[in-house]
Coordinates of C-alpha atoms in Angstrom, one line a residue:
M1 CA -18.1 16.3 39.9
Q2 CA -19.5 17.2 36.4
P3 CA -23.2 16.6 35.6
K4 CA -23.9 13.5 33.6
S5 CA -25.3 15.6 30.7
R6 CA -22.1 17.6 30.4
L7 CA -20.0 14.4 30.4
N8 CA -22.2 13.0 27.6
Y9 CA -21.6 16.2 25.6
I10 CA -17.9 16.0 26.2
V11 CA -17.8 12.3 25.0
L12 CA -19.9 13.2 22.0
W13 CA -17.6 16.1 21.1
D14 CA -14.4 14.2 21.8
E15 CA -15.2 10.8 20.3
Y16 CA -17.5 11.6 17.4
I17 CA -17.9 15.2 16.4
L18 CA -14.3 16.2 16.0
P19 CA -13.3 12.9 14.2
C20 CA -16.2 13.3 11.9
L21 CA -15.2 16.9 11.2
S22 CA -11.8 15.7 10.1
G23 CA -13.4 13.1 7.8
V24 CA -15.7 15.7 6.3
L25 CA -12.9 18.2 5.7
L26 CA -10.7 15.5 4.1
F27 CA -13.3 14.4 1.6
L28 CA -14.2 18.0 0.8
S29 CA -10.6 18.6 -0.2
F30 CA -11.1 16.2 -3.2
P31 CA -13.3 16.7 -6.3
M32 CA -16.1 17.4 -6.3
G33 CA -15.8 19.2 -2.9
N34 CA -12.9 21.0 -4.5
H35 CA -11.7 22.8 -1.4
T36 CA -8.2 21.6 -1.9
Y37 CA -6.8 23.9 0.8
F38 CA -8.7 22.0 3.5
A39 CA -6.1 19.3 3.2
W40 CA -3.5 21.5 4.9
F41 CA -5.4 21.4 8.2
A42 CA -8.3 18.9 7.9
M43 CA -6.6 16.4 10.2
V44 CA -6.1 18.8 13.1
P45 CA -9.4 18.0 14.9
L46 CA -8.5 14.3 14.9
L47 CA -4.9 14.9 16.0
L48 CA -6.0 17.2 18.9
R49 CA -8.0 14.2 20.2
T50 CA -5.6 11.4 19.5
V51 CA -2.2 12.7 20.4
N52 CA -2.9 12.5 24.2
G53 CA -6.6 11.4 24.3
Q54 CA -8.4 8.1 24.9
K55 CA -9.8 5.6 22.4
P56 CA -7.5 6.8 19.6
F57 CA -8.3 3.8 17.3
K58 CA -12.0 4.5 17.5
K59 CA -11.5 8.1 16.6
G60 CA -9.2 7.4 13.7
F61 CA -11.6 4.8 12.4
I62 CA -14.5 7.2 12.5
T63 CA -12.5 9.8 10.6
G64 CA -11.4 7.2 8.0
L65 CA -15.0 5.9 7.6
V66 CA -16.4 9.4 7.0
F67 CA -13.5 10.4 4.7
F68 CA -13.5 7.2 2.5
F69 CA -17.3 7.0 2.2
G70 CA -17.4 10.7 1.3
T71 CA -14.8 10.2 -1.5
Q72 CA -15.9 6.7 -2.7
S73 CA -19.7 6.6 -2.3
W74 CA -19.9 6.8 -6.1
I75 CA -18.8 3.2 -6.3
N76 CA -22.4 2.2 -5.5
N77 CA -23.4 3.5 -8.9
S78 CA -21.4 0.8 -10.5
I79 CA -22.5 -1.9 -8.1
S80 CA -26.3 -1.2 -8.1
R81 CA -26.8 0.0 -11.6
Y82 CA -24.5 -2.4 -13.5
G83 CA -24.0 -5.2 -11.0
H84 CA -27.8 -5.5 -10.5
V85 CA -27.4 -5.3 -6.7
P86 CA -30.2 -3.6 -4.7
F87 CA -29.4 0.0 -3.9
F88 CA -29.2 -0.5 -0.1
L89 CA -27.2 -3.6 -0.4
G90 CA -24.8 -1.7 -2.6
V91 CA -24.5 1.0 0.1
L92 CA -23.6 -1.7 2.6
I93 CA -21.0 -3.1 0.3
V94 CA -19.4 0.4 -0.1
L95 CA -19.6 0.9 3.7
A96 CA -17.8 -2.5 4.1
L97 CA -15.0 -1.3 1.8
C98 CA -14.7 2.0 3.6
A99 CA -14.7 0.3 7.0
Y100 CA -11.8 -1.8 5.8
E101 CA -10.0 1.3 4.7
G102 CA -11.0 2.9 8.0
L103 CA -9.0 0.3 9.8
Y104 CA -5.8 1.9 8.4
A105 CA -7.0 5.3 9.8
G106 CA -7.8 3.6 13.1
L107 CA -4.4 2.1 13.3
F108 CA -2.9 5.5 12.4
G109 CA -4.8 7.1 15.4
Y110 CA -3.7 4.4 17.8
L111 CA 0.0 4.6 16.8
V112 CA 0.0 8.4 16.9
N113 CA -1.3 8.2 20.5
R114 CA 1.1 5.5 21.6
V115 CA 4.2 7.0 20.0
S116 CA 3.3 10.4 21.4
A117 CA 2.8 9.0 24.9
K118 CA 5.6 6.6 25.1
T119 CA 8.5 7.9 23.1
K120 CA 10.4 11.2 22.6
I121 CA 9.7 11.3 18.8
P122 CA 8.0 14.6 17.9
I123 CA 4.7 14.4 16.1
F124 CA 5.9 16.5 13.2
L125 CA 8.0 13.5 12.3
S126 CA 5.9 10.6 13.5
V127 CA 2.5 11.6 12.2
P128 CA 3.3 12.2 8.5
S129 CA 5.5 9.1 8.4
L130 CA 2.7 6.9 9.9
W131 CA 0.1 8.3 7.5
V132 CA 2.3 7.9 4.4
G133 CA 3.4 4.4 5.4
L134 CA -0.2 3.3 5.9
E135 CA -1.3 4.9 2.6
Y136 CA 1.4 2.8 0.9
L137 CA 0.2 -0.4 2.6
R138 CA -3.4 0.4 1.7
G139 CA -2.4 0.6 -1.9
I140 CA -0.7 -2.8 -2.1
L141 CA -2.3 -5.2 0.5
L142 CA -5.2 -7.5 -0.7
T143 CA -4.6 -6.5 -4.3
G144 CA -4.5 -2.8 -3.2
F145 CA -6.9 0.1 -3.5
P146 CA -4.8 3.3 -3.8
W147 CA -7.7 5.7 -4.0
S148 CA -8.1 8.9 -2.0
F149 CA -4.4 9.4 -1.3
L150 CA -4.2 12.9 0.4
G151 CA -1.5 14.1 -2.0
Y152 CA -4.0 14.0 -5.0
T153 CA -5.8 17.0 -3.6
Q154 CA -2.9 19.3 -4.7
Y155 CA -3.1 18.4 -8.4
R156 CA -3.3 22.1 -9.3
A157 CA -0.3 23.2 -7.2
L158 CA 2.3 22.5 -10.0
P159 CA 5.4 23.7 -8.1
L160 CA 4.5 21.6 -5.1
I161 CA 3.8 18.3 -6.8
Q162 CA 7.0 18.2 -8.8
V163 CA 8.6 16.5 -5.8
S164 CA 6.5 13.5 -6.9
N165 CA 9.2 12.7 -9.5
I166 CA 11.4 11.7 -6.5
T167 CA 9.0 10.5 -3.9
G168 CA 5.8 9.6 -5.8
V169 CA 2.5 11.1 -4.6
Y170 CA 3.5 10.0 -1.1
G171 CA 5.9 13.0 -0.8
V172 CA 3.0 15.4 -1.3
S173 CA 0.9 13.5 1.3
F174 CA 3.8 13.7 3.7
I175 CA 4.0 17.5 3.3
L176 CA 0.3 17.9 3.9
V177 CA 0.2 15.7 7.0
M178 CA 3.3 17.4 8.3
S179 CA 1.4 20.7 8.1
N180 CA -1.5 19.2 10.1
A181 CA 0.9 17.8 12.7
V182 CA 2.6 21.2 13.2
I183 CA -0.6 23.0 13.6
A184 CA -1.8 20.4 16.1
A185 CA 1.5 20.6 18.1
L186 CA 1.3 24.4 18.2
L187 CA -2.3 24.3 19.6
L188 CA -1.5 21.5 22.1
N189 CA 1.5 23.3 23.5
N190 CA 0.4 26.9 23.3
P191 CA 1.5 28.5 26.5
F192 CA -1.1 31.2 26.2
V193 CA -4.0 28.7 26.3
K194 CA -4.8 27.0 29.6
Q195 CA -5.0 23.3 28.7
P196 CA -3.3 20.0 29.5
S197 CA 0.0 20.1 27.7
Y198 CA 0.9 17.4 25.3
K199 CA 3.8 15.7 27.2
P200 CA 4.6 12.2 26.0
S201 CA 6.5 9.9 28.3
A202 CA 9.6 7.9 27.9
T203 CA 11.6 5.5 30.0
D204 CA 15.1 6.5 30.8
T205 CA 18.0 4.0 31.4
S206 CA 17.5 4.0 35.1
G207 CA 14.0 2.6 34.7
K208 CA 12.2 5.8 35.7
I209 CA 9.2 7.2 33.8
T210 CA 10.1 10.7 32.8
S211 CA 8.0 13.5 31.1
G212 CA 8.6 14.7 27.5
M213 CA 11.7 16.7 26.7
L214 CA 12.3 19.3 24.0
T215 CA 12.4 16.5 21.4
S216 CA 8.8 15.5 22.2
G217 CA 6.1 17.7 23.7
T218 CA 7.0 21.3 24.4
F219 CA 6.2 24.5 22.8
E220 CA 9.8 24.9 21.8
C221 CA 9.6 21.6 20.0
A222 CA 6.4 22.7 18.2
I223 CA 8.2 25.9 17.1
F224 CA 11.1 23.7 15.9
G225 CA 8.6 21.6 14.0
A226 CA 7.1 24.6 12.3
A227 CA 10.5 25.7 11.2
A228 CA 11.3 22.3 9.9
F229 CA 8.1 22.3 8.0
A230 CA 8.9 25.7 6.5
V231 CA 12.2 24.3 5.3
V232 CA 10.7 21.2 3.8
L233 CA 7.9 23.2 2.0
A234 CA 10.4 25.8 0.7
A235 CA 12.8 23.2 -0.6
S236 CA 9.9 21.4 -2.3
L237 CA 8.7 24.6 -4.0
I238 CA 12.2 25.7 -5.1
Y239 CA 12.7 22.2 -6.6
G240 CA 9.3 22.4 -8.2
Y241 CA 10.0 25.7 -9.9
A242 CA 13.4 24.5 -11.1
V243 CA 11.8 21.4 -12.7
I244 CA 9.1 23.5 -14.4
K245 CA 11.7 26.0 -15.6
A246 CA 13.8 23.1 -17.0
G247 CA 10.8 22.2 -19.1
T248 CA 11.7 24.9 -21.5
S249 CA 15.1 23.4 -22.2
D250 CA 15.9 20.6 -24.7
V251 CA 17.4 18.3 -22.0
G252 CA 15.7 14.9 -22.1
R253 CA 13.1 16.1 -24.7
T254 CA 12.7 14.8 -28.2
D255 CA 10.4 15.8 -31.0
A256 CA 6.7 16.5 -30.9
V257 CA 3.8 14.2 -31.8
T258 CA 0.2 15.1 -32.6
I259 CA -2.4 12.8 -31.2
S260 CA -6.2 12.7 -31.2
V261 CA -8.4 11.1 -28.6
I262 CA -11.9 10.0 -29.5
Q263 CA -14.6 10.2 -26.9
G264 CA -17.5 8.1 -28.2
N265 CA -19.8 8.6 -25.2
I266 CA -21.4 5.1 -25.7
A267 CA -23.9 4.2 -23.1
Q268 CA -22.9 1.1 -21.1
G269 CA -26.0 -0.7 -22.1
M270 CA -25.2 -0.2 -25.8
K271 CA -21.7 -1.5 -25.9
W272 CA -22.4 -5.2 -26.2
D273 CA -25.9 -5.1 -27.6
K274 CA -25.8 -6.6 -31.1
K275 CA -28.5 -4.2 -32.4
Y276 CA -26.3 -1.2 -31.6
E277 CA -23.1 -2.7 -33.0
E278 CA -23.1 -0.7 -36.3
E279 CA -24.0 2.5 -34.5
V280 CA -21.2 2.1 -32.0
I281 CA -18.5 1.4 -34.5
G282 CA -19.9 4.1 -36.8
T283 CA -19.6 6.6 -34.0
Y284 CA -15.9 6.0 -33.5
E285 CA -15.1 5.8 -37.3
N286 CA -16.9 9.1 -38.0
L287 CA -15.2 10.9 -35.1
S288 CA -11.9 9.5 -36.3
R289 CA -12.5 11.0 -39.8
R290 CA -13.3 14.3 -38.1
A291 CA -9.9 14.2 -36.4
L292 CA -8.2 13.5 -39.8
E293 CA -10.0 16.4 -41.4
G294 CA -8.9 18.7 -38.6
K295 CA -12.5 19.1 -37.3
S296 CA -11.6 18.6 -33.7
T297 CA -11.8 20.5 -30.5
T298 CA -8.7 21.7 -28.7
L299 CA -9.4 22.5 -25.1
Q300 CA -7.2 24.2 -22.6
A301 CA -9.8 24.7 -19.9
P302 CA -9.6 23.6 -16.3
L303 CA -11.3 20.7 -14.7
Q304 CA -14.9 21.6 -14.1
T305 CA -14.8 24.4 -11.5
P306 CA -12.2 23.3 -8.8
P307 CA -10.7 26.4 -7.2
Q308 CA -7.0 27.0 -7.1
A309 CA -4.8 25.4 -4.5
P310 CA -3.3 27.7 -1.9
L311 CA 0.1 27.8 -3.5
Q312 CA -1.2 29.3 -6.8
A313 CA -2.6 32.7 -7.7
P314 CA -6.3 32.6 -7.0
Q315 CA -7.3 33.7 -10.5
A316 CA -4.8 31.8 -12.5
P317 CA -6.3 29.6 -15.3
R318 CA -5.7 25.9 -15.2
Q319 CA -3.0 25.6 -17.8
A320 CA 0.8 25.3 -17.9
P321 CA 2.6 28.4 -16.6
A322 CA 4.6 30.6 -18.9
Q323 CA 7.8 28.9 -18.0
A324 CA 6.5 25.3 -18.4
S325 CA 6.5 23.1 -21.5
P326 CA 5.3 24.8 -24.7
Q327 CA 1.6 25.1 -25.2
P328 CA -0.1 23.2 -27.9
P329 CA -1.1 25.3 -31.0
Q330 CA -4.5 26.8 -31.0
M331 CA -5.4 25.4 -34.5
P332 CA -6.1 21.6 -34.7
Q333 CA -3.6 19.5 -36.5
I334 CA -3.7 16.2 -38.4
P335 CA -3.0 13.4 -35.9
Q336 CA -0.1 11.0 -36.2
M337 CA -2.0 8.6 -33.9
I338 CA -5.7 8.3 -32.9
V339 CA -6.6 6.8 -29.6
W340 CA -10.0 5.1 -28.8
P341 CA -11.1 4.3 -25.2
E342 CA -11.1 1.0 -23.3
T343 CA -13.2 -1.8 -24.9
S344 CA -14.3 0.6 -27.6
L345 CA -14.9 -2.2 -30.2
P346 CA -18.4 -3.7 -29.9
F347 CA -17.1 -7.1 -31.1
L348 CA -14.4 -9.6 -30.3
F349 CA -11.3 -8.5 -32.2
Y350 CA -9.8 -11.4 -34.3
Y351 CA -12.6 -13.7 -33.2
D352 CA -15.5 -12.0 -35.1
M353 CA -13.5 -12.1 -38.4
K354 CA -16.1 -10.4 -40.5
N355 CA -16.1 -7.3 -38.4
T356 CA -12.3 -7.5 -37.8
K357 CA -11.6 -7.5 -41.6
S358 CA -13.9 -4.5 -42.1
F359 CA -12.3 -2.6 -39.3
I360 CA -8.8 -3.2 -40.5
E361 CA -9.8 -2.0 -44.0
F362 CA -11.1 1.2 -42.4
D363 CA -7.8 1.7 -40.5
K364 CA -5.9 1.4 -43.8
T365 CA -7.9 4.4 -45.2
M366 CA -6.7 6.6 -42.4
H367 CA -2.9 6.2 -43.0
T368 CA -2.2 6.8 -39.3
Y369 CA -1.6 4.8 -36.1
L370 CA -4.8 3.6 -34.4
L371 CA -4.8 2.5 -30.8
F372 CA -8.0 1.0 -29.4
G373 CA -9.3 -1.0 -26.5
T374 CA -10.9 -4.4 -27.2
V375 CA -11.7 -7.8 -25.7
I376 CA -9.6 -10.6 -27.1
V377 CA -10.4 -14.3 -27.0
K378 CA -7.2 -16.1 -25.8
G379 CA -8.5 -19.7 -25.9
F380 CA -11.1 -22.1 -24.6
V381 CA -10.6 -24.0 -21.4
S382 CA -13.0 -26.0 -19.2
N383 CA -16.0 -25.1 -21.4
Q384 CA -15.2 -21.4 -20.9
Y385 CA -13.6 -18.8 -23.2
K386 CA -10.4 -17.2 -21.9
I387 CA -10.6 -13.5 -22.6
S388 CA -8.4 -10.5 -21.9
N389 CA -9.1 -6.7 -21.6
S390 CA -6.5 -5.5 -24.1
A391 CA -5.2 -2.6 -26.1
V392 CA -4.2 -3.1 -29.7
L393 CA -2.1 -0.7 -31.9
L394 CA -2.5 -0.9 -35.7
N395 CA 0.1 0.8 -37.9
P396 CA -0.9 2.9 -41.0
D397 CA -0.8 -0.3 -43.1
G398 CA -3.4 -2.0 -40.9
Q399 CA -0.9 -4.4 -39.3
I400 CA -0.9 -5.2 -35.6
E401 CA 2.2 -3.5 -34.1
Y402 CA 1.5 -3.9 -30.4
V403 CA -0.8 -5.8 -28.1
Y404 CA -1.1 -5.3 -24.4
D405 CA -3.2 -7.3 -22.0
K406 CA -4.3 -5.6 -18.8
V407 CA -2.1 -6.9 -15.9
H408 CA -3.9 -5.4 -12.9
L409 CA -7.6 -6.4 -13.1
V410 CA -10.4 -4.8 -11.1
P411 CA -11.4 -7.1 -8.2
F412 CA -15.1 -8.1 -8.4
G413 CA -15.4 -6.2 -11.6
E414 CA -13.1 -8.1 -14.0
Y415 CA -12.4 -11.2 -11.8
V416 CA -13.1 -12.6 -8.4
P417 CA -10.1 -12.6 -6.0
F418 CA -9.5 -15.6 -3.7
K419 CA -12.1 -17.4 -5.8
N420 CA -11.9 -20.6 -3.8
V421 CA -13.1 -18.7 -0.7
L422 CA -15.3 -16.1 -2.4
N423 CA -17.0 -18.3 -5.0
F424 CA -20.4 -17.2 -3.7
V425 CA -19.9 -13.7 -5.2
G426 CA -19.2 -14.9 -8.7
K427 CA -22.5 -13.8 -10.1
L428 CA -21.7 -10.2 -9.3
V429 CA -19.2 -10.1 -12.2
N430 CA -21.1 -12.2 -14.7
A431 CA -22.4 -9.2 -16.6
V432 CA -18.9 -7.8 -17.0
G433 CA -16.9 -11.0 -17.6
D434 CA -14.1 -12.8 -15.8
F435 CA -10.9 -11.8 -17.5
D436 CA -7.5 -13.4 -17.8
Q437 CA -4.6 -11.4 -16.3
G438 CA -1.9 -10.1 -18.6
K439 CA 1.7 -11.1 -18.0
E440 CA 3.9 -8.7 -19.9
K441 CA 4.8 -5.1 -19.1
R442 CA 6.3 -3.6 -22.2
L443 CA 6.4 -0.5 -24.4
A444 CA 5.1 0.0 -27.8
K445 CA 8.1 1.1 -30.0
T446 CA 6.9 3.0 -33.0
S447 CA 8.1 5.6 -35.5
I448 CA 6.3 8.3 -33.5
G449 CA 7.9 7.3 -30.2
S450 CA 7.7 4.7 -27.5
F451 CA 4.9 4.4 -24.9
A452 CA 3.0 2.0 -22.7
V453 CA -0.8 1.7 -22.4
H454 CA -2.5 1.6 -19.0
I455 CA -6.0 0.4 -19.0
C456 CA -8.5 2.0 -16.6
Y457 CA -7.8 1.0 -13.0
E458 CA -4.1 0.5 -13.7
I459 CA -3.3 4.2 -13.8
V460 CA -4.1 4.6 -10.1
F461 CA -1.2 2.4 -9.1
P462 CA 2.0 4.6 -8.9
G463 CA 4.4 1.6 -8.6
L464 CA 2.8 -0.4 -11.4
V465 CA 2.9 2.5 -13.9
R466 CA 6.5 3.4 -13.2
E467 CA 7.7 -0.2 -13.9
F468 CA 6.9 0.3 -17.6
Y469 CA 9.3 3.3 -17.8
E470 CA 12.3 2.0 -15.8
N471 CA 14.2 1.8 -19.1
G472 CA 12.8 4.9 -20.9
G473 CA 9.8 5.8 -22.9
D474 CA 8.5 9.0 -24.5
F475 CA 4.9 9.4 -23.3
I476 CA 2.1 7.6 -21.4
V477 CA -1.2 6.5 -22.8
T478 CA -4.2 5.5 -20.6
I479 CA -7.5 4.3 -21.9
T480 CA -10.6 3.9 -19.8
N481 CA -14.4 3.5 -19.7
D482 CA -15.7 5.6 -16.8
A483 CA -19.3 5.2 -17.8
W484 CA -19.5 2.9 -14.7
F485 CA -19.0 5.9 -12.5
G486 CA -21.9 8.0 -13.8
K487 CA -22.1 11.7 -13.1
S488 CA -20.2 11.6 -9.9
A489 CA -16.8 12.5 -8.3
G490 CA -15.4 9.2 -9.7
P491 CA -14.3 10.4 -13.2
Y492 CA -12.7 13.6 -11.7
Q493 CA -10.8 11.6 -9.1
H494 CA -9.7 9.2 -11.7
F495 CA -8.4 12.0 -14.0
I496 CA -6.4 13.8 -11.3
M497 CA -4.6 10.6 -10.4
S498 CA -3.3 10.4 -14.0
I499 CA -1.9 13.9 -13.6
F500 CA 0.4 12.5 -10.9
R501 CA 1.5 9.6 -13.1
A502 CA 2.7 12.1 -15.7
V503 CA 4.7 14.1 -13.0
E504 CA 6.2 11.0 -11.3
N505 CA 7.6 9.7 -14.6
G506 CA 8.3 13.0 -16.2
K507 CA 6.3 12.2 -19.3
P508 CA 3.3 13.7 -21.1
L509 CA 0.1 11.7 -20.8
V510 CA -2.7 11.0 -23.2
R511 CA -6.1 9.9 -21.9
A512 CA -9.0 8.5 -23.9
A513 CA -12.2 7.9 -21.9
N514 CA -15.5 6.6 -23.3
T515 CA -17.7 9.1 -21.5
G516 CA -14.9 11.5 -20.3
I517 CA -12.8 12.9 -18.9
S518 CA -10.4 12.6 -21.9
G519 CA -7.4 14.9 -22.0
F520 CA -3.7 15.6 -22.3
V521 CA -1.3 16.4 -19.5
D522 CA 2.3 17.6 -19.9
A523 CA 5.3 16.2 -18.0
T524 CA 4.9 18.8 -15.2
G525 CA 1.2 18.0 -14.6
A526 CA -0.3 20.9 -16.5
V527 CA -3.5 20.0 -18.3
L528 CA -3.1 20.9 -21.9
G529 CA -6.6 20.0 -23.0
Q530 CA -9.6 18.1 -21.7
T531 CA -13.2 17.2 -22.5
G532 CA -16.3 17.3 -20.4
L533 CA -18.4 14.4 -19.2
F534 CA -20.9 12.5 -21.4
E535 CA -20.2 14.3 -24.7
K536 CA -19.2 12.9 -28.1
T537 CA -16.1 14.8 -29.1
V538 CA -12.6 14.7 -30.6
L539 CA -9.6 16.3 -29.0
T540 CA -6.3 16.9 -30.8
V541 CA -3.2 18.2 -29.1
K542 CA 0.5 18.3 -29.9
I543 CA 2.6 16.9 -27.1
Y544 CA 6.3 17.1 -26.5
K545 CA 7.8 13.7 -25.9
N546 CA 10.3 13.3 -23.0
S547 CA 12.7 10.4 -22.7
R548 CA 14.1 11.6 -19.4
L549 CA 14.2 9.0 -16.6
T550 CA 13.1 10.4 -13.3
F551 CA 14.3 9.2 -9.9
Y552 CA 10.9 7.8 -9.2
S553 CA 10.8 5.8 -12.5
A554 CA 14.3 4.4 -11.8
Y555 CA 14.0 3.6 -8.1
G556 CA 10.3 3.5 -7.2
D557 CA 8.8 3.9 -3.8
L558 CA 12.0 4.4 -1.8
F559 CA 10.4 7.3 0.1
A560 CA 7.4 5.2 1.2
F561 CA 9.7 2.4 2.1
G562 CA 11.8 4.8 4.2
C563 CA 8.6 6.0 6.0
N564 CA 7.7 2.4 6.8
L565 CA 11.2 1.6 8.1
F566 CA 10.9 4.6 10.4
N567 CA 7.4 3.3 11.4
L568 CA 8.9 -0.1 12.2
F569 CA 11.5 1.6 14.4
M570 CA 8.8 3.4 16.3
V571 CA 6.8 0.2 16.8
I572 CA 9.9 -1.6 18.0
R573 CA 10.6 1.3 20.4
L574 CA 7.0 1.0 21.7
I575 CA 7.5 -2.7 22.3
A576 CA 10.8 -2.0 24.1
V577 CA 9.2 0.6 26.4
K578 CA 6.4 -1.8 27.2
L579 CA 8.8 -4.6 28.1
M580 CA 10.9 -2.2 30.2
V581 CA 7.8 -1.1 32.2
V582 CA 6.8 -4.7 32.8
K583 CA 10.3 -5.5 34.0
L584 CA 10.3 -2.5 36.3
K585 CA 7.1 -3.6 37.8
S586 CA 8.4 -7.0 38.5
R587 CA 11.5 -5.6 40.1
Q588 CA 9.5 -3.4 42.3
S589 CA 7.6 -6.3 43.8
N590 CA 9.0 -8.4 46.6
G591 CA 8.3 -12.1 47.2
D592 CA 4.9 -11.7 48.9
G593 CA 3.6 -9.3 46.1
T594 CA 4.1 -6.0 48.0
T595 CA 5.1 -3.1 45.7
Y596 CA 7.6 -0.5 46.8
P597 CA 8.5 2.9 45.4
P598 CA 11.6 2.8 43.0
K599 CA 13.9 4.4 45.7
T600 CA 12.9 1.8 48.2
V601 CA 13.6 -1.0 45.6
G602 CA 17.0 0.5 45.1
K603 CA 17.9 0.3 48.8
I604 CA 16.6 -3.2 49.0
R605 CA 18.7 -4.3 46.1
K606 CA 21.8 -2.8 47.8
N607 CA 21.1 -4.8 50.9
K608 CA 21.4 -8.2 49.3
G609 CA 22.0 -10.1 52.6
G610 CA 19.9 -7.9 54.9
N611 CA 16.4 -8.4 56.2
R612 CA 13.9 -7.2 53.6
K613 CA 11.0 -6.7 56.0

């Protein structure tokens, strides 16, 4: 019998330390941890203790709680600083969000354990499918929060992430989790290490409980899983290199367009303060004139310090490889369109007519397209103004050519979801405004090309963005105000998600952010130029439009759907096994409740008319 102190240490190690270790490794693989290679093995400690251990839900939940709080703790900056919520209450709110997300990780741990113990399905298939399926559900249920998807960690591994134009970011997550599952299987079934072997159980047709076979929990199966992973990884890389190489051809590509993004770096407290109105609009107008005069900055630098992913040369700069889309010219050029960030106008467009007329006159002097974010008054209902968070495009003659109203609003930031139930939290959003939801998803069709605008939070939704490009489009524009995030990991995480939207839809992307990060991304995910955080600047880059329709743009999340169909099959299989076991137990019991071994039960059943005593 082991001493109590040793048992306590084992419980601490098994149920807390290893799950926490996985959570820490997972969040360190994201910006600003920047150890992107951790994602290839971060889940191994958790898997070693959930595949055939006890309390798998608890262990998965702890991993998820640590992981999500590590990657999303910056949210408290928005809540406490701009929502006027006390700091510690803000921390509790973020913890509540992360606990909700942790439920998905807990369910993942539980299902991994049950599928491993009760079916013959190998973990190199079940584990990545379960993780991806739950990632997808987390991104759509209860309005969805698709932040911290594991695939985003590999934004620098351009050949690897090209598979996203078929599978979405979920395909990259699948490959990473498959790597973790294979490593765990090899460790659990290593014949050279003395330890309990991972041997799941299944029920055969005779009703006997049998141990795992080659298809479930043996070293041979682990080797087979490693080989399968090598094939999947190799196929993804070969495909990725082919896509990047095809970027040099003219297939699906049209002419180039030069665009400037304006980063005004306006403090959140100044945006709607009347005394700063002239200063704010003057900042954007002066920066726009700089862009027209060619006095802009063209950057081709990497994101602030993240190291290379394991699939790239360690010292390679963060830019498109030689075989990728042509690099923008080193000398700044005169823009054909200028893009301002989300809600960049410090007045209500077409409601404050004095400022609106002055602004349109300014636009006419530029003789170029101007896209800007603004709040628009849509009407007056029940003693309240109906307003929208919108993007407006003015043509060179100062006429409105395109208006887009944001269709996916930020819950508790731009509106209160389930307002009848959650009316008590209404005051949390008073400082921001309760916006009306847009209805239309359409492209702006102009003489310089067709594009859609995605405002702030919308760019993090893979399925939403791709709906705009089902029928074509030349490039993507996203405008945002990340001043809410402060100097945290938030702006970096937000930026790298936009990289995947470019790859998924096979189109270059233009990003204008009030305080940064603004930038340009080509259709393969290479960052062509970017700004730093909290600086006033102009960035001008020539992008090469691409009208090609990717598989993901056309058909959406078929890969994630497929994973969830497989997950459903596994759950049904678990239920069937459970029912079979219950039926076996009932058959093994005679009328007075005595239980016999299976062989004895078989003899009794043969002797239908005999004495059962």
